[in-house]
Coordinates of C-alpha atoms and ligand atoms in Angstrom, one line a residue:
M1 CA 0.0 0.0 0.0
K2 CA 1.0 3.7 -0.3
A3 CA 1.8 5.5 2.9
V4 CA 3.4 8.8 4.0
R5 CA 6.3 8.1 6.4
V6 CA 8.9 9.9 8.6
L7 CA 12.2 8.1 8.3
E8 CA 14.2 10.2 10.8
Y9 CA 13.4 12.8 13.4
G10 CA 12.9 16.2 11.7
G11 CA 13.3 14.6 8.2
Q12 CA 11.1 15.1 5.1
L13 CA 7.8 13.2 4.7
V14 CA 8.3 10.3 2.2
F15 CA 5.5 9.0 0.1
N16 CA 6.1 5.4 -1.0
D17 CA 5.1 1.7 -0.8
V18 CA 5.0 -0.2 2.5
P19 CA 3.5 -3.6 3.5
T20 CA -0.3 -3.5 4.2
P21 CA -0.9 -4.1 8.0
T22 CA -2.2 -7.4 9.3
I23 CA -5.0 -7.5 11.9
A24 CA -5.4 -9.1 15.3
R25 CA -8.6 -10.9 16.4
D26 CA -10.1 -7.7 17.9
E27 CA -9.0 -5.5 15.0
M28 CA -10.4 -4.5 11.6
L29 CA -8.6 -3.5 8.4
V30 CA -10.0 -0.2 7.2
K31 CA -9.5 1.1 3.7
I32 CA -8.9 4.8 4.4
K33 CA -10.7 7.4 2.4
S34 CA -9.5 10.5 4.3
T35 CA -7.2 11.3 7.3
A36 CA -6.7 14.6 9.1
V37 CA -3.6 16.5 10.3
N38 CA -3.1 17.1 14.0
H39 CA -0.4 19.2 15.8
V40 CA 0.8 16.1 17.6
D41 CA 1.7 14.5 14.2
L42 CA 4.3 17.3 13.7
V43 CA 5.5 17.3 17.3
K44 CA 6.1 13.6 17.3
A45 CA 7.9 13.7 13.9
A46 CA 10.1 16.6 15.0
G47 CA 11.4 14.5 18.0
T48 CA 11.4 17.6 20.3
A49 CA 9.2 15.8 22.8
R50 CA 10.5 12.3 22.2
Q51 CA 10.8 11.6 26.0
V52 CA 7.0 11.9 26.4
L53 CA 5.9 11.2 22.9
P54 CA 8.3 8.6 21.5
I55 CA 7.8 7.0 18.0
D56 CA 9.3 4.0 16.3
L57 CA 11.1 5.1 13.1
P58 CA 10.3 4.7 10.3
W59 CA 6.9 6.0 11.3
I60 CA 3.5 6.5 9.6
P61 CA 1.7 9.6 11.2
G62 CA -2.0 10.0 11.3
H63 CA -4.3 9.8 14.4
E64 CA -7.7 9.8 12.7
F65 CA -9.4 8.6 9.6
S66 CA -12.7 7.8 7.8
G67 CA -13.0 4.8 5.5
V68 CA -14.6 1.5 4.7
V69 CA -14.1 -1.8 6.5
E70 CA -12.2 -4.2 4.4
Q71 CA -11.6 -7.1 6.7
I72 CA -12.6 -8.0 10.3
G73 CA -10.8 -10.1 13.0
S74 CA -12.5 -13.2 14.3
D75 CA -13.6 -11.4 17.6
V76 CA -15.3 -8.5 15.9
G77 CA -19.1 -8.7 15.8
A78 CA -20.2 -5.1 15.6
F79 CA -18.9 -4.2 12.1
A80 CA -18.8 -6.0 8.7
P81 CA -16.8 -5.5 5.5
G82 CA -18.3 -2.6 3.5
D83 CA -19.3 -0.5 6.6
A84 CA -18.4 3.2 6.4
V85 CA -16.6 4.1 9.6
F86 CA -14.5 6.7 11.3
G87 CA -12.3 6.9 14.3
A88 CA -9.1 7.8 16.1
T89 CA -6.3 5.3 16.3
S90 CA -4.8 4.8 19.7
G91 CA -1.4 4.5 17.9
M92 CA -0.9 6.3 14.7
G93 CA -0.7 5.1 11.1
A94 CA -3.6 6.8 9.3
Y95 CA -1.5 8.5 6.6
A96 CA -1.9 5.3 4.6
E97 CA -4.2 3.4 2.3
Y98 CA -5.1 0.9 5.0
V99 CA -5.0 0.9 8.8
A100 CA -5.5 -1.8 11.4
V101 CA -7.6 -0.6 14.3
K102 CA -9.3 -2.0 17.3
A103 CA -13.0 -2.2 16.7
A104 CA -13.6 -0.7 20.2
V105 CA -12.4 2.7 19.2
I106 CA -14.4 3.3 16.0
A107 CA -17.9 4.1 15.1
R108 CA -20.2 4.2 12.0
K109 CA -19.6 7.3 9.8
P110 CA -22.5 9.8 10.1
S111 CA -24.5 9.4 6.9
N112 CA -24.8 13.1 6.3
L113 CA -21.1 13.7 6.4
S114 CA -18.6 13.3 3.5
F115 CA -15.5 11.2 4.1
E116 CA -13.5 14.3 4.3
E117 CA -15.7 15.8 6.9
A118 CA -15.9 12.6 8.9
A119 CA -12.1 12.3 9.0
S120 CA -11.9 15.7 10.7
V121 CA -14.1 14.7 13.6
P122 CA -12.7 12.0 15.9
V123 CA -9.7 13.6 17.6
A124 CA -11.0 17.2 18.1
S125 CA -14.5 16.1 19.1
Q126 CA -13.5 13.4 21.5
T127 CA -10.8 15.6 23.1
A128 CA -13.6 18.2 23.7
W129 CA -16.0 15.6 25.0
H130 CA -13.5 14.1 27.5
G131 CA -12.2 17.5 28.4
I132 CA -15.5 19.1 29.4
F133 CA -17.5 16.1 30.5
T134 CA -15.2 13.3 31.7
H135 CA -12.6 15.5 33.3
G136 CA -14.5 18.8 33.7
H137 CA -17.7 17.2 35.0
L138 CA -19.7 20.0 33.2
E139 CA -23.4 20.1 34.1
K140 CA -26.5 21.9 32.8
G141 CA -26.7 25.4 34.3
Q142 CA -23.0 25.8 34.9
T143 CA -20.5 28.2 33.2
I144 CA -17.4 27.1 31.3
L145 CA -14.6 29.2 30.0
I146 CA -12.9 27.7 26.9
H147 CA -9.5 29.0 25.9
G148 CA -8.9 28.8 22.2
G149 CA -12.6 28.4 21.5
A150 CA -12.3 29.0 17.7
G151 CA -9.7 26.2 17.2
A152 CA -10.5 22.7 16.1
V153 CA -11.0 21.3 19.6
G154 CA -12.5 24.5 21.0
A155 CA -15.3 24.6 18.4
Y156 CA -16.5 21.2 19.5
A157 CA -16.1 22.2 23.1
V158 CA -18.3 25.3 22.5
Q159 CA -20.9 23.3 20.7
L160 CA -21.1 20.4 23.1
A161 CA -21.1 22.6 26.2
S162 CA -23.8 24.8 24.8
H163 CA -25.9 21.8 23.8
A164 CA -25.5 20.4 27.4
G165 CA -27.1 23.6 28.7
A166 CA -24.0 25.4 30.0
T167 CA -23.2 29.1 29.6
V168 CA -20.1 29.3 27.4
I169 CA -17.5 32.0 27.5
A170 CA -14.7 31.6 24.9
T171 CA -11.4 33.3 24.5
A172 CA -10.3 33.8 20.8
S173 CA -9.2 36.4 18.4
G174 CA -11.8 39.2 18.0
D175 CA -12.4 38.2 14.4
D176 CA -13.9 34.9 15.6
E177 CA -16.6 36.5 17.7
T178 CA -19.4 36.1 15.1
Y179 CA -18.4 32.5 14.3
L180 CA -18.2 31.5 18.0
K181 CA -21.6 33.1 18.8
S182 CA -23.1 31.2 15.8
I183 CA -22.0 27.9 17.4
G184 CA -23.2 28.5 20.9
A185 CA -20.8 30.9 22.8
S186 CA -22.6 33.4 25.0
R187 CA -19.6 35.6 25.3
V188 CA -16.3 36.0 23.4
I189 CA -13.2 37.6 25.0
D190 CA -10.6 38.8 22.5
Y191 CA -7.4 37.5 23.9
R192 CA -5.4 40.0 21.9
E193 CA -7.2 43.0 23.4
A194 CA -8.2 42.0 27.0
Q195 CA -7.0 39.9 29.9
F196 CA -9.9 37.5 30.5
E197 CA -9.4 37.4 34.3
K198 CA -10.0 41.2 34.4
V199 CA -13.3 41.0 32.4
V200 CA -14.9 37.8 33.7
R201 CA -16.9 39.1 36.7
E202 CA -18.6 35.9 37.9
K203 CA -16.3 32.9 38.6
V204 CA -16.8 29.9 36.4
D205 CA -17.3 26.2 37.2
V206 CA -14.9 24.8 34.5
V207 CA -12.0 26.1 32.5
F208 CA -11.0 24.1 29.4
D209 CA -7.5 25.2 28.5
L210 CA -6.4 24.7 24.8
V211 CA -3.7 27.3 25.0
G212 CA -1.5 26.7 28.0
G213 CA 1.3 28.9 29.4
D214 CA 0.4 32.1 31.1
T215 CA -3.3 31.6 30.0
Q216 CA -3.4 28.4 32.1
K217 CA -1.8 30.0 35.1
R218 CA -4.2 33.0 35.1
S219 CA -7.2 30.6 34.8
F220 CA -7.0 29.8 38.5
L221 CA -8.1 33.4 39.2
V222 CA -11.5 32.9 37.5
L223 CA -12.4 29.4 38.9
K224 CA -15.0 28.9 41.6
E225 CA -13.9 26.9 44.6
G226 CA -14.6 23.2 43.8
G227 CA -14.2 24.0 40.1
H228 CA -12.2 22.1 37.5
L229 CA -9.3 23.3 35.4
V230 CA -8.7 20.8 32.5
S231 CA -5.9 21.3 30.1
A232 CA -5.3 19.5 26.8
T233 CA -1.9 21.3 26.4
Q234 CA 0.3 21.0 29.4
P235 CA 0.3 19.7 33.0
V236 CA -1.6 21.7 35.6
S237 CA 0.1 22.6 38.9
H238 CA -1.3 20.4 41.6
E239 CA 0.1 22.7 44.3
E240 CA -1.7 25.7 42.9
A241 CA -4.9 23.7 42.4
A242 CA -4.8 22.5 46.0
R243 CA -4.2 26.1 47.2
R244 CA -7.2 27.4 45.3
R245 CA -9.4 24.4 46.3
V246 CA -10.0 23.4 42.7
T247 CA -9.0 20.3 40.7
G248 CA -6.5 20.6 37.9
A249 CA -5.5 18.0 35.4
M250 CA -4.0 17.6 32.0
M251 CA -6.0 15.2 29.8
R252 CA -4.8 12.9 27.1
L253 CA -7.3 11.6 24.6
A254 CA -8.3 8.0 25.1
P255 CA -10.4 7.2 22.0
S256 CA -13.7 5.4 22.6
G257 CA -16.1 4.0 20.0
D258 CA -19.0 4.6 22.4
V259 CA -18.3 8.3 22.8
L260 CA -17.7 8.7 19.1
A261 CA -21.0 7.0 18.3
R262 CA -22.8 9.6 20.6
I263 CA -20.9 12.4 18.8
A264 CA -22.0 10.8 15.5
R265 CA -25.6 11.0 16.5
L266 CA -25.3 14.7 17.4
L267 CA -23.6 15.3 13.9
E268 CA -26.4 13.3 12.2
D269 CA -29.2 15.3 13.8
G270 CA -27.4 18.6 13.1
T271 CA -26.9 19.5 16.8
I272 CA -23.2 20.0 16.1
R273 CA -21.3 20.4 12.9
P274 CA -17.8 19.6 11.6
D275 CA -15.4 22.1 10.1
V276 CA -12.9 21.4 7.4
A277 CA -10.4 24.2 6.6
T278 CA -8.6 22.7 3.6
V279 CA -8.5 19.3 1.8
Y280 CA -5.1 18.2 0.3
A281 CA -4.3 15.3 -1.9
F282 CA -2.6 12.5 0.1
Q283 CA 0.8 12.9 -1.6
D284 CA 0.7 16.6 -0.7
A285 CA 1.0 15.9 3.1
A286 CA 4.2 17.9 3.3
Q287 CA 2.4 21.0 2.1
A288 CA -0.4 20.4 4.6
W289 CA 2.2 20.2 7.4
K290 CA 3.7 23.5 6.2
D291 CA 0.2 25.0 6.5
I292 CA -0.3 23.9 10.1
A293 CA 3.3 24.4 11.3
G294 CA 2.8 28.2 11.3
N295 CA 0.8 27.7 14.5
L296 CA 3.5 25.7 16.2
P297 CA 6.7 27.2 17.4
G298 CA 9.8 25.7 15.8
V299 CA 8.2 22.4 14.7
H300 CA 9.7 20.1 12.3
G301 CA 12.5 22.5 11.2
M302 CA 9.9 25.0 10.0
S303 CA 9.8 28.6 11.4
P304 CA 7.1 29.7 13.6
N305 CA 4.9 32.7 12.8
G306 CA 6.6 35.9 14.1
P307 CA 4.7 38.5 16.0
G308 CA 1.9 40.0 13.9
A309 CA 2.2 37.3 11.3
A310 CA -1.0 36.6 9.3
R311 CA -3.2 34.0 11.0
R312 CA -5.0 31.2 9.2
K313 CA -8.2 32.6 7.9
S314 CA -10.4 29.5 8.0
H315 CA -11.5 27.4 10.9
G316 CA -11.4 23.7 11.2
K317 CA -9.1 20.8 10.3
I318 CA -6.7 20.2 7.5
V319 CA -7.7 16.9 5.8
L320 CA -5.8 14.6 3.4
R321 CA -7.9 12.8 0.8
V322 CA -6.4 9.3 0.5
A323 CA -8.8 7.6 -1.9
Ligands
NAP401 N1 -4.3 16.3 25.1 C1 -4.9 15.8 24.0 O1 -5.3 14.6 23.9 C2 -5.0 16.7 22.8 C3 -5.8 16.3 21.7 C4 -6.0 17.3 20.7 C5 -5.4 18.5 20.7 N2 -4.6 18.8 21.8 C6 -3.9 20.1 21.9 O2 -4.9 21.1 22.1 C7 -4.5 22.4 21.5 C8 -5.6 22.9 20.6 O3 -5.7 22.1 19.5 P1 -6.5 22.6 18.2 O4 -6.4 21.4 17.2 O5 -7.9 23.0 18.6 O6 -5.7 23.8 17.7 P2 -6.0 24.9 16.6 O7 -7.1 24.5 15.7 O8 -4.7 25.4 16.1 O9 -6.6 26.1 17.5 C9 -5.9 26.9 18.4 C10 -6.8 28.1 18.6 O10 -6.2 28.8 19.8 C11 -6.3 30.2 19.5 N3 -5.4 30.9 20.4 C12 -4.0 31.0 20.3 N4 -3.5 31.7 21.3 C13 -4.6 32.0 22.1 C14 -4.8 32.7 23.4 N5 -3.7 33.2 24.0 N6 -6.0 32.7 23.9 C15 -7.1 32.2 23.3 N7 -7.0 31.6 22.1 C16 -5.8 31.5 21.6 C17 -6.0 30.3 18.1 O11 -6.6 31.5 17.6 P3 -5.7 32.5 16.6 O12 -5.3 31.6 15.4 O13 -6.7 33.5 16.2 O14 -4.6 33.0 17.3 C18 -6.8 29.1 17.5 O15 -8.1 29.4 17.2 C19 -3.2 22.1 20.8 O16 -2.1 22.4 21.7 C20 -3.2 20.5 20.6 O17 -1.9 20.0 20.5 C21 -4.4 18.0 22.8

């Protein structure tokens, strides 16, 4: 099969032939239609975080996909060859024509979504779900502050929290206010113009941090006692959390077919919607990485955006069309 691979840390992406994976009894072989690009693909390939995010080289990136079941293992009962599915792999390997995945982490593709749209959903939506519900314990009537609300994960967090009956405050660039209000935010704070802790008057029940750094540190100032600070970007200080009488945790996505199936139903009935920024041909993965690298400091040998650099105009994920 054709695949995109990283042969050495920081090296170029290579597009060539590799053996098609074989499956275990609890796995399925999926013929991939589309895959999506995530920051973590670039970070792992760069090797800068190899202590915490190691990879075996040569390595096929790709954490999420949509496609059609080609073959099932002997223990798989819930799916059959020909089913259209989508999911996040717990390993990687989705920049390829085929992937072997555990049946437990995938779900049926929403019928109203294209394969490109479906491939953009699993990582961002499940990260948002686990961040706000599993770790943030968000409930109806509560208030959540979402940092980076207009990003791929943030947009799902805004939609899911609003659907759950929470009041949603999001930090984002001012240009994204109309977009964020259209998907359920009650209030948008322009992080380039205002310090959120100076303008949020009522303390909030949950902060979902998709930005990190100083933004995370200042988030303690706006949390109610007993509240939850959940970060998808970096560890949270346990000392500071204890001092403020809140909980603080960094989450890491644990893909779940059950959660993804619930998200699929919300997509199918139009409660939430996916967002695809750009679709690239599979063999143009290197260009797709250049596109996304602008948002990541010093990743994969590419320069970060300097201060005042133009920001990406569209929302949503970058998708690679495989077949
Ligand atoms: N732990 C996990 O399992 C997991 C899973 C998925 C993602 N993540 C991480 O979660 C983070 C977000 O991912 P993503 O895919 O949503 O990224 P993304 O699509 O690039 O979105 C990032 C958003 O943050 C905004 N932003 C930047 N600085 C900000 C600030 N100081 N205050 C408020 N907003 C700010 C950006 O807005 P502008 O462009 O307007 O500046 C952009 O809209 C990444 O660090 C990613 O690696 C973690």
